[in-house]
Amino acid sequence: MTPYVRMLSAALSTAGRSIFVLVTFVCIVNTCEGLASYTLTPTTEGMQLKTPQGKIVFEYKTKIPADLQSPSAAYFDPVNAPSGERVSNAAPDDHPWHRGIFLGILNSEFRTPVDTSKLPPNHLVGAFNVKRADFWAWGLYAPRDNRIIKNRDIQLINADEKHAELEIRNDWLVDGQKMVEETDNVAVAEVDHVYVIDLTYRIAPVVDFVLSQTAFGGFAFQAQKYGDSYYSNASGKVDLPGPHYSLPNSDWPSEPWYDYCIKLKSDGKLVGVAVLDHPMNPPTRWHNVLWMVNPCITSFGPLTIHPSEPLILRYRVVVHDGVTPTDLLQKLSVEWRGMKKDPFTGRQGKVEQN
């Protein structure tokens, strides 16, 4: 409480005034002292998160823009650097289904147990019906039509002048039937002139959800593509052949983080983004190609997510201006990898490696 508020409180107590006057005055004083906070406000296509200074950190799309060739929205774009420069990209001309920061399984199937109540006594045990799905929205390996990630809710659950925390709820639908409940926790802060975005995904299927082995898929950051660019990690710039979608073994080695930098043709500014992996995620290789940073959890083999054991995925995204901030990324990575509890259950959901 400021000296002015203490003086007013004593005066009001002496006068016997109503307490709501004091509360109103405290709110006015706090506003005048500049204690603004992060805000989440609606736009025509979603919800926009702004810093206390009014800078846009990102927009979360809940509606599909006209140029996006995907049945699903439910993604972050634009995602900006602290300078205000846009780092993410959605619907690039060569891959118009890619969409900013997004989560999409490329090749999968839902296995619904066969109802055996009307079958003869000698029926097979363990039979199931299959619905295949591509939520990445490419459509090459599995159907993408009527495979929709639909936003159900997005809320700002905690915010002050230093950080914001959001909760996002999405349903994964196959032919109109909900097959997965997705719940996301998103924590945002500005640290040492970079935006740090911590994303924790809880993927809870209604039946066994089998993810086929693929070279790419899962979590991805689609970045800007027009300009000179490079990838790097803690050892410096990466000089490896670009991985190919047909060869999971061509993905880049597991690393705590990879960074992507680009000098934009439009204005010459240098911006970048790093994605930091977490040791409690499934084993991961990286499909870093096509101006994308993609830690792929299906690169080593197929995975099965059971309804009783939802999959928890954790990624820290660091959006920056200028060259790769290696020392800062190392510090943020060590901090991130030391965080063990998830915001949903306090433990990590299990995933079965087939």
mmCIF file of N, CA, C and O in Angstrom, residues 72-155:
data_model
loop_
_atom_site.group_PDB
_atom_site.id
_atom_site.type_symbol
_atom_site.label_atom_id
_atom_site.label_comp_id
_atom_site.label_asym_id
_atom_site.label_seq_id
_atom_site.Cartn_x
_atom_site.Cartn_y
_atom_site.Cartn_z
ATOM 1 N N SER A 72 -8.377 -27.568 -40.290
ATOM 2 C CA SER A 72 -8.275 -27.146 -38.891
ATOM 3 C C SER A 72 -7.622 -25.781 -38.775
ATOM 4 O O SER A 72 -6.724 -25.430 -39.537
ATOM 5 N N ALA A 73 -8.076 -25.019 -37.791
ATOM 6 C CA ALA A 73 -7.354 -23.835 -37.331
ATOM 7 C C ALA A 73 -6.559 -24.268 -36.097
ATOM 8 O O ALA A 73 -5.669 -25.093 -36.200
ATOM 9 N N ALA A 74 -6.867 -23.711 -34.918
ATOM 10 C CA ALA A 74 -6.225 -24.122 -33.656
ATOM 11 C C ALA A 74 -4.698 -24.036 -33.742
ATOM 12 O O ALA A 74 -3.993 -25.009 -33.489
ATOM 13 N N TYR A 75 -4.190 -22.844 -34.066
ATOM 14 C CA TYR A 75 -2.744 -22.646 -34.172
ATOM 15 C C TYR A 75 -2.396 -21.201 -33.826
ATOM 16 O O TYR A 75 -3.270 -20.320 -33.766
ATOM 17 N N PHE A 76 -1.094 -20.966 -33.598
ATOM 18 C CA PHE A 76 -0.595 -19.639 -33.256
ATOM 19 C C PHE A 76 0.006 -18.974 -34.495
ATOM 20 O O PHE A 76 0.962 -19.485 -35.067
ATOM 21 N N ASP A 77 -0.523 -17.830 -34.893
ATOM 22 C CA ASP A 77 0.043 -17.042 -35.977
ATOM 23 C C ASP A 77 -0.745 -15.741 -36.103
ATOM 24 O O ASP A 77 -1.979 -15.789 -36.094
ATOM 25 N N PRO A 78 -0.064 -14.611 -36.207
ATOM 26 C CA PRO A 78 1.386 -14.465 -36.192
ATOM 27 C C PRO A 78 1.980 -14.654 -34.799
ATOM 28 O O PRO A 78 1.335 -14.376 -33.794
ATOM 29 N N VAL A 79 3.236 -15.108 -34.779
ATOM 30 C CA VAL A 79 4.059 -15.127 -33.568
ATOM 31 C C VAL A 79 5.188 -14.142 -33.824
ATOM 32 O O VAL A 79 5.929 -14.287 -34.806
ATOM 33 N N ASN A 80 5.312 -13.143 -32.968
ATOM 34 C CA ASN A 80 6.221 -12.033 -33.222
ATOM 35 C C ASN A 80 7.432 -12.048 -32.305
ATOM 36 O O ASN A 80 7.376 -12.572 -31.187
ATOM 37 N N ALA A 81 8.518 -11.441 -32.782
ATOM 38 C CA ALA A 81 9.675 -11.160 -31.934
ATOM 39 C C ALA A 81 9.381 -9.913 -31.103
ATOM 40 O O ALA A 81 8.444 -9.162 -31.404
ATOM 41 N N PRO A 82 10.160 -9.649 -30.050
ATOM 42 C CA PRO A 82 9.916 -8.454 -29.242
ATOM 43 C C PRO A 82 9.939 -7.142 -30.037
ATOM 44 O O PRO A 82 9.303 -6.169 -29.650
ATOM 45 N N SER A 83 10.647 -7.104 -31.162
ATOM 46 C CA SER A 83 10.661 -5.907 -32.009
ATOM 47 C C SER A 83 9.334 -5.684 -32.711
ATOM 48 O O SER A 83 9.094 -4.612 -33.277
ATOM 49 N N GLY A 84 8.475 -6.711 -32.711
ATOM 50 C CA GLY A 84 7.223 -6.652 -33.450
ATOM 51 C C GLY A 84 7.290 -7.328 -34.799
ATOM 52 O O GLY A 84 6.273 -7.469 -35.491
ATOM 53 N N GLU A 85 8.495 -7.786 -35.188
ATOM 54 C CA GLU A 85 8.660 -8.466 -36.477
ATOM 55 C C GLU A 85 8.025 -9.855 -36.412
ATOM 56 O O GLU A 85 8.207 -10.600 -35.458
ATOM 57 N N ARG A 86 7.286 -10.199 -37.455
ATOM 58 C CA ARG A 86 6.627 -11.511 -37.506
ATOM 59 C C ARG A 86 7.657 -12.589 -37.834
ATOM 60 O O ARG A 86 8.388 -12.488 -38.822
ATOM 61 N N VAL A 87 7.687 -13.635 -37.016
ATOM 62 C CA VAL A 87 8.638 -14.726 -37.207
ATOM 63 C C VAL A 87 7.939 -15.962 -37.777
ATOM 64 O O VAL A 87 8.513 -16.696 -38.575
ATOM 65 N N SER A 88 6.709 -16.208 -37.393
ATOM 66 C CA SER A 88 5.985 -17.381 -37.875
ATOM 67 C C SER A 88 5.416 -17.138 -39.267
ATOM 68 O O SER A 88 5.386 -16.011 -39.768
ATOM 69 N N ASN A 89 4.949 -18.214 -39.875
ATOM 70 C CA ASN A 89 4.345 -18.156 -41.202
ATOM 71 C C ASN A 89 3.207 -19.167 -41.237
ATOM 72 O O ASN A 89 3.304 -20.237 -40.628
ATOM 73 N N ALA A 90 2.147 -18.836 -41.921
ATOM 74 C CA ALA A 90 1.038 -19.771 -42.119
ATOM 75 C C ALA A 90 0.667 -19.787 -43.592
ATOM 76 O O ALA A 90 0.740 -18.754 -44.277
ATOM 77 N N ALA A 91 0.296 -20.964 -44.070
ATOM 78 C CA ALA A 91 -0.088 -21.149 -45.468
ATOM 79 C C ALA A 91 0.977 -20.665 -46.445
ATOM 80 O O ALA A 91 0.686 -19.917 -47.387
ATOM 81 N N PRO A 92 2.261 -21.085 -46.273
ATOM 82 C CA PRO A 92 3.271 -20.725 -47.276
ATOM 83 C C PRO A 92 2.891 -21.313 -48.628
ATOM 84 O O PRO A 92 2.167 -22.312 -48.707
ATOM 85 N N ASP A 93 3.379 -20.700 -49.704
ATOM 86 C CA ASP A 93 2.903 -21.076 -51.032
ATOM 87 C C ASP A 93 3.209 -22.524 -51.387
ATOM 88 O O ASP A 93 2.478 -23.143 -52.165
ATOM 89 N N ASP A 94 4.290 -23.094 -50.840
ATOM 90 C CA ASP A 94 4.640 -24.471 -51.184
ATOM 91 C C ASP A 94 4.002 -25.503 -50.247
ATOM 92 O O ASP A 94 3.912 -26.683 -50.594
ATOM 93 N N HIS A 95 3.567 -25.090 -49.065
ATOM 94 C CA HIS A 95 2.919 -25.986 -48.102
ATOM 95 C C HIS A 95 1.769 -25.233 -47.425
ATOM 96 O O HIS A 95 1.867 -24.861 -46.248
ATOM 97 N N PRO A 96 0.685 -24.978 -48.154
ATOM 98 C CA PRO A 96 -0.363 -24.087 -47.647
ATOM 99 C C PRO A 96 -1.208 -24.652 -46.517
ATOM 100 O O PRO A 96 -2.132 -23.987 -46.056
ATOM 101 N N TRP A 97 -0.885 -25.864 -46.058
ATOM 102 C CA TRP A 97 -1.565 -26.426 -44.883
ATOM 103 C C TRP A 97 -0.733 -26.247 -43.611
ATOM 104 O O TRP A 97 -1.218 -26.526 -42.523
ATOM 105 N N HIS A 98 0.514 -25.795 -43.729
ATOM 106 C CA HIS A 98 1.333 -25.511 -42.547
ATOM 107 C C HIS A 98 0.813 -24.242 -41.872
ATOM 108 O O HIS A 98 0.373 -23.307 -42.544
ATOM 109 N N ARG A 99 0.942 -24.187 -40.534
ATOM 110 C CA ARG A 99 0.229 -23.126 -39.835
ATOM 111 C C ARG A 99 0.923 -22.704 -38.530
ATOM 112 O O ARG A 99 0.574 -23.166 -37.448
ATOM 113 N N GLY A 100 1.903 -21.782 -38.649
ATOM 114 C CA GLY A 100 2.511 -21.174 -37.480
ATOM 115 C C GLY A 100 3.028 -22.188 -36.478
ATOM 116 O O GLY A 100 3.735 -23.129 -36.835
ATOM 117 N N ILE A 101 2.700 -21.983 -35.202
ATOM 118 C CA ILE A 101 2.927 -23.023 -34.192
ATOM 119 C C ILE A 101 1.708 -23.920 -34.187
ATOM 120 O O ILE A 101 0.590 -23.463 -33.909
ATOM 121 N N PHE A 102 1.920 -25.212 -34.501
ATOM 122 C CA PHE A 102 0.774 -26.118 -34.519
ATOM 123 C C PHE A 102 1.193 -27.514 -34.094
ATOM 124 O O PHE A 102 2.378 -27.862 -34.078
ATOM 125 N N LEU A 103 0.196 -28.291 -33.740
ATOM 126 C CA LEU A 103 0.385 -29.689 -33.364
ATOM 127 C C LEU A 103 -0.504 -30.520 -34.272
ATOM 128 O O LEU A 103 -1.731 -30.333 -34.296
ATOM 129 N N GLY A 104 0.098 -31.425 -35.042
ATOM 130 C CA GLY A 104 -0.689 -32.227 -35.972
ATOM 131 C C GLY A 104 -0.036 -33.568 -36.238
ATOM 132 O O GLY A 104 1.121 -33.624 -36.641
ATOM 133 N N ILE A 105 -0.767 -34.627 -35.999
ATOM 134 C CA ILE A 105 -0.249 -35.976 -36.241
ATOM 135 C C ILE A 105 -0.470 -36.335 -37.700
ATOM 136 O O ILE A 105 -1.586 -36.234 -38.220
ATOM 137 N N LEU A 106 0.591 -36.786 -38.361
ATOM 138 C CA LEU A 106 0.566 -36.992 -39.805
ATOM 139 C C LEU A 106 -0.179 -38.257 -40.226
ATOM 140 O O LEU A 106 -1.014 -38.229 -41.135
ATOM 141 N N ASN A 107 0.109 -39.380 -39.592
ATOM 142 C CA ASN A 107 -0.423 -40.670 -40.031
ATOM 143 C C ASN A 107 -0.781 -41.476 -38.785
ATOM 144 O O ASN A 107 0.103 -41.877 -38.028
ATOM 145 N N SER A 108 -2.062 -41.700 -38.574
ATOM 146 C CA SER A 108 -2.483 -42.324 -37.321
ATOM 147 C C SER A 108 -3.781 -43.097 -37.519
ATOM 148 O O SER A 108 -4.457 -42.969 -38.549
ATOM 149 N N GLU A 109 -4.099 -43.879 -36.518
ATOM 150 C CA GLU A 109 -5.385 -44.572 -36.539
ATOM 151 C C GLU A 109 -5.933 -44.717 -35.128
ATOM 152 O O GLU A 109 -5.190 -44.854 -34.154
ATOM 153 N N PHE A 110 -7.258 -44.650 -35.048
ATOM 154 C CA PHE A 110 -7.978 -44.879 -33.797
ATOM 155 C C PHE A 110 -8.542 -46.296 -33.839
ATOM 156 O O PHE A 110 -9.199 -46.671 -34.809
ATOM 157 N N ARG A 111 -8.292 -47.043 -32.768
ATOM 158 C CA ARG A 111 -8.704 -48.454 -32.715
ATOM 159 C C ARG A 111 -9.809 -48.631 -31.687
ATOM 160 O O ARG A 111 -9.568 -48.610 -30.482
ATOM 161 N N THR A 112 -11.029 -48.787 -32.179
ATOM 162 C CA THR A 112 -12.194 -48.966 -31.317
ATOM 163 C C THR A 112 -12.490 -50.454 -31.174
ATOM 164 O O THR A 112 -12.712 -51.139 -32.179
ATOM 165 N N PRO A 113 -12.481 -50.990 -29.942
ATOM 166 C CA PRO A 113 -12.735 -52.421 -29.756
ATOM 167 C C PRO A 113 -14.080 -52.846 -30.345
ATOM 168 O O PRO A 113 -15.077 -52.116 -30.256
ATOM 169 N N VAL A 114 -14.083 -54.017 -30.971
ATOM 170 C CA VAL A 114 -15.312 -54.563 -31.540
ATOM 171 C C VAL A 114 -16.251 -54.961 -30.408
ATOM 172 O O VAL A 114 -15.838 -55.541 -29.398
ATOM 173 N N ASP A 115 -17.540 -54.627 -30.563
ATOM 174 C CA ASP A 115 -18.552 -55.033 -29.590
ATOM 175 C C ASP A 115 -18.797 -56.529 -29.749
ATOM 176 O O ASP A 115 -19.338 -56.990 -30.766
ATOM 177 N N THR A 116 -18.373 -57.301 -28.768
ATOM 178 C CA THR A 116 -18.465 -58.764 -28.854
ATOM 179 C C THR A 116 -19.722 -59.323 -28.199
ATOM 180 O O THR A 116 -19.877 -60.537 -28.132
ATOM 181 N N SER A 117 -20.609 -58.458 -27.733
ATOM 182 C CA SER A 117 -21.777 -58.951 -26.989
ATOM 183 C C SER A 117 -22.724 -59.782 -27.847
ATOM 184 O O SER A 117 -23.457 -60.629 -27.324
ATOM 185 N N LYS A 118 -22.710 -59.560 -29.164
ATOM 186 C CA LYS A 118 -23.613 -60.301 -30.046
ATOM 187 C C LYS A 118 -22.873 -61.316 -30.919
ATOM 188 O O LYS A 118 -23.471 -61.895 -31.829
ATOM 189 N N LEU A 119 -21.605 -61.543 -30.632
ATOM 190 C CA LEU A 119 -20.825 -62.495 -31.411
ATOM 191 C C LEU A 119 -20.909 -63.890 -30.795
ATOM 192 O O LEU A 119 -21.182 -64.033 -29.597
ATOM 193 N N PRO A 120 -20.680 -64.933 -31.588
ATOM 194 C CA PRO A 120 -20.706 -66.296 -31.038
ATOM 195 C C PRO A 120 -19.583 -66.504 -30.031
ATOM 196 O O PRO A 120 -18.608 -65.739 -29.999
ATOM 197 N N PRO A 121 -19.696 -67.564 -29.221
ATOM 198 C CA PRO A 121 -18.707 -67.784 -28.149
ATOM 199 C C PRO A 121 -17.267 -67.933 -28.638
ATOM 200 O O PRO A 121 -16.333 -67.646 -27.907
ATOM 201 N N ASN A 122 -17.095 -68.402 -29.867
ATOM 202 C CA ASN A 122 -15.734 -68.640 -30.359
ATOM 203 C C ASN A 122 -15.183 -67.456 -31.138
ATOM 204 O O ASN A 122 -14.317 -67.617 -32.005
ATOM 205 N N HIS A 123 -15.639 -66.240 -30.834
ATOM 206 C CA HIS A 123 -15.181 -65.071 -31.570
ATOM 207 C C HIS A 123 -13.721 -64.761 -31.220
ATOM 208 O O HIS A 123 -13.218 -65.153 -30.171
ATOM 209 N N LEU A 124 -13.077 -64.056 -32.127
ATOM 210 C CA LEU A 124 -11.695 -63.637 -31.889
ATOM 211 C C LEU A 124 -11.652 -62.602 -30.769
ATOM 212 O O LEU A 124 -12.523 -61.743 -30.653
ATOM 213 N N VAL A 125 -10.611 -62.654 -29.973
ATOM 214 C CA VAL A 125 -10.424 -61.705 -28.884
ATOM 215 C C VAL A 125 -9.470 -60.599 -29.350
ATOM 216 O O VAL A 125 -8.459 -60.869 -30.007
ATOM 217 N N GLY A 126 -9.806 -59.374 -29.009
ATOM 218 C CA GLY A 126 -8.910 -58.265 -29.311
ATOM 219 C C GLY A 126 -9.134 -57.586 -30.643
ATOM 220 O O GLY A 126 -8.341 -56.717 -31.028
ATOM 221 N N ALA A 127 -10.200 -57.937 -31.350
ATOM 222 C CA ALA A 127 -10.466 -57.296 -32.639
ATOM 223 C C ALA A 127 -10.893 -55.841 -32.425
ATOM 224 O O ALA A 127 -11.448 -55.478 -31.382
ATOM 225 N N PHE A 128 -10.625 -55.007 -33.428
ATOM 226 C CA PHE A 128 -10.978 -53.594 -33.308
ATOM 227 C C PHE A 128 -11.305 -53.038 -34.689
ATOM 228 O O PHE A 128 -10.877 -53.560 -35.724
ATOM 229 N N ASN A 129 -12.084 -51.963 -34.685
ATOM 230 C CA ASN A 129 -12.361 -51.210 -35.901
ATOM 231 C C ASN A 129 -11.395 -50.027 -35.975
ATOM 232 O O ASN A 129 -10.959 -49.496 -34.950
ATOM 233 N N VAL A 130 -11.084 -49.617 -37.201
ATOM 234 C CA VAL A 130 -10.051 -48.604 -37.410
ATOM 235 C C VAL A 130 -10.631 -47.379 -38.119
ATOM 236 O O VAL A 130 -11.369 -47.518 -39.103
ATOM 237 N N LYS A 131 -10.288 -46.205 -37.594
ATOM 238 C CA LYS A 131 -10.518 -44.945 -38.296
ATOM 239 C C LYS A 131 -9.170 -44.245 -38.437
ATOM 240 O O LYS A 131 -8.517 -43.944 -37.439
ATOM 241 N N ARG A 132 -8.762 -44.013 -39.683
ATOM 242 C CA ARG A 132 -7.456 -43.419 -39.937
ATOM 243 C C ARG A 132 -7.588 -41.904 -40.047
ATOM 244 O O ARG A 132 -8.633 -41.379 -40.437
ATOM 245 N N ALA A 133 -6.502 -41.202 -39.708
ATOM 246 C CA ALA A 133 -6.597 -39.748 -39.670
ATOM 247 C C ALA A 133 -5.242 -39.084 -39.858
ATOM 248 O O ALA A 133 -4.224 -39.569 -39.365
ATOM 249 N N ASP A 134 -5.274 -37.959 -40.585
ATOM 250 C CA ASP A 134 -4.121 -37.068 -40.725
ATOM 251 C C ASP A 134 -4.547 -35.689 -40.216
ATOM 252 O O ASP A 134 -5.312 -34.982 -40.871
ATOM 253 N N PHE A 135 -4.062 -35.304 -39.034
ATOM 254 C CA PHE A 135 -4.360 -33.996 -38.472
ATOM 255 C C PHE A 135 -3.267 -32.972 -38.788
ATOM 256 O O PHE A 135 -3.374 -31.826 -38.376
ATOM 257 N N TRP A 136 -2.225 -33.405 -39.494
ATOM 258 C CA TRP A 136 -1.230 -32.459 -40.016
ATOM 259 C C TRP A 136 -1.826 -31.730 -41.217
ATOM 260 O O TRP A 136 -1.493 -30.593 -41.494
ATOM 261 N N ALA A 137 -2.705 -32.438 -41.937
ATOM 262 C CA ALA A 137 -3.478 -31.906 -43.070
ATOM 263 C C ALA A 137 -2.754 -31.982 -44.405
ATOM 264 O O ALA A 137 -3.064 -31.229 -45.332
ATOM 265 N N TRP A 138 -1.794 -32.905 -44.522
ATOM 266 C CA TRP A 138 -1.178 -33.149 -45.831
ATOM 267 C C TRP A 138 -2.066 -34.057 -46.666
ATOM 268 O O TRP A 138 -2.322 -33.800 -47.836
ATOM 269 N N GLY A 139 -2.499 -35.174 -46.072
ATOM 270 C CA GLY A 139 -3.429 -36.066 -46.741
ATOM 271 C C GLY A 139 -2.802 -37.149 -47.589
ATOM 272 O O GLY A 139 -3.519 -37.877 -48.283
ATOM 273 N N LEU A 140 -1.473 -37.300 -47.559
ATOM 274 C CA LEU A 140 -0.823 -38.308 -48.392
ATOM 275 C C LEU A 140 -0.954 -39.712 -47.813
ATOM 276 O O LEU A 140 -1.259 -40.663 -48.528
ATOM 277 N N TYR A 141 -0.722 -39.853 -46.510
ATOM 278 C CA TYR A 141 -0.686 -41.177 -45.892
ATOM 279 C C TYR A 141 -2.025 -41.591 -45.282
ATOM 280 O O TYR A 141 -2.303 -42.776 -45.126
ATOM 281 N N ALA A 142 -2.833 -40.642 -44.888
ATOM 282 C CA ALA A 142 -4.115 -40.925 -44.247
ATOM 283 C C ALA A 142 -5.089 -39.816 -44.618
ATOM 284 O O ALA A 142 -4.666 -38.732 -45.043
ATOM 285 N N PRO A 143 -6.386 -40.056 -44.479
ATOM 286 C CA PRO A 143 -7.359 -39.017 -44.863
ATOM 287 C C PRO A 143 -7.239 -37.768 -44.000
ATOM 288 O O PRO A 143 -7.024 -37.851 -42.801
ATOM 289 N N ARG A 144 -7.393 -36.612 -44.653
ATOM 290 C CA ARG A 144 -7.438 -35.364 -43.904
ATOM 291 C C ARG A 144 -8.833 -34.742 -43.904
ATOM 292 O O ARG A 144 -9.145 -33.917 -43.048
ATOM 293 N N ASP A 145 -9.674 -35.127 -44.873
ATOM 294 C CA ASP A 145 -11.026 -34.579 -44.927
ATOM 295 C C ASP A 145 -11.823 -35.047 -43.719
ATOM 296 O O ASP A 145 -11.780 -36.236 -43.337
ATOM 297 N N ASN A 146 -12.558 -34.114 -43.129
ATOM 298 C CA ASN A 146 -13.376 -34.388 -41.935
ATOM 299 C C ASN A 146 -12.530 -34.862 -40.757
ATOM 300 O O ASN A 146 -13.039 -35.512 -39.848
ATOM 301 N N ARG A 147 -11.248 -34.539 -40.791
ATOM 302 C CA ARG A 147 -10.353 -34.733 -39.632
ATOM 303 C C ARG A 147 -10.005 -33.320 -39.134
ATOM 304 O O ARG A 147 -9.153 -32.648 -39.704
ATOM 305 N N ILE A 148 -10.692 -32.893 -38.114
ATOM 306 C CA ILE A 148 -10.686 -31.485 -37.723
ATOM 307 C C ILE A 148 -10.275 -31.327 -36.267
ATOM 308 O O ILE A 148 -10.793 -32.025 -35.392
ATOM 309 N N ILE A 149 -9.344 -30.406 -36.015
ATOM 310 C CA ILE A 149 -9.045 -29.968 -34.657
ATOM 311 C C ILE A 149 -9.841 -28.691 -34.436
ATOM 312 O O ILE A 149 -9.577 -27.669 -35.074
ATOM 313 N N LYS A 150 -10.818 -28.758 -33.558
ATOM 314 C CA LYS A 150 -11.760 -27.658 -33.358
ATOM 315 C C LYS A 150 -11.568 -27.053 -31.977
ATOM 316 O O LYS A 150 -11.617 -27.760 -30.970
ATOM 317 N N ASN A 151 -11.359 -25.752 -31.941
ATOM 318 C CA ASN A 151 -11.191 -25.078 -30.654
ATOM 319 C C ASN A 151 -12.520 -25.032 -29.905
ATOM 320 O O ASN A 151 -13.555 -24.680 -30.455
ATOM 321 N N ARG A 152 -12.449 -25.384 -28.628
ATOM 322 C CA ARG A 152 -13.624 -25.333 -27.754
ATOM 323 C C ARG A 152 -13.571 -24.147 -26.814
ATOM 324 O O ARG A 152 -14.605 -23.572 -26.468
ATOM 325 N N ASP A 153 -12.355 -23.751 -26.392
ATOM 326 C CA ASP A 153 -12.252 -22.668 -25.428
ATOM 327 C C ASP A 153 -10.813 -22.184 -25.364
ATOM 328 O O ASP A 153 -9.875 -22.965 -25.535
ATOM 329 N N ILE A 154 -10.635 -20.892 -25.131
ATOM 330 C CA ILE A 154 -9.323 -20.316 -24.846
ATOM 331 C C ILE A 154 -9.519 -19.223 -23.806
ATOM 332 O O ILE A 154 -10.370 -18.349 -23.985
ATOM 333 N N GLN A 155 -8.755 -19.306 -22.723
ATOM 334 C CA GLN A 155 -8.921 -18.365 -21.624
ATOM 335 C C GLN A 155 -7.576 -17.909 -21.100
ATOM 336 O O GLN A 155 -6.609 -18.679 -21.073
#
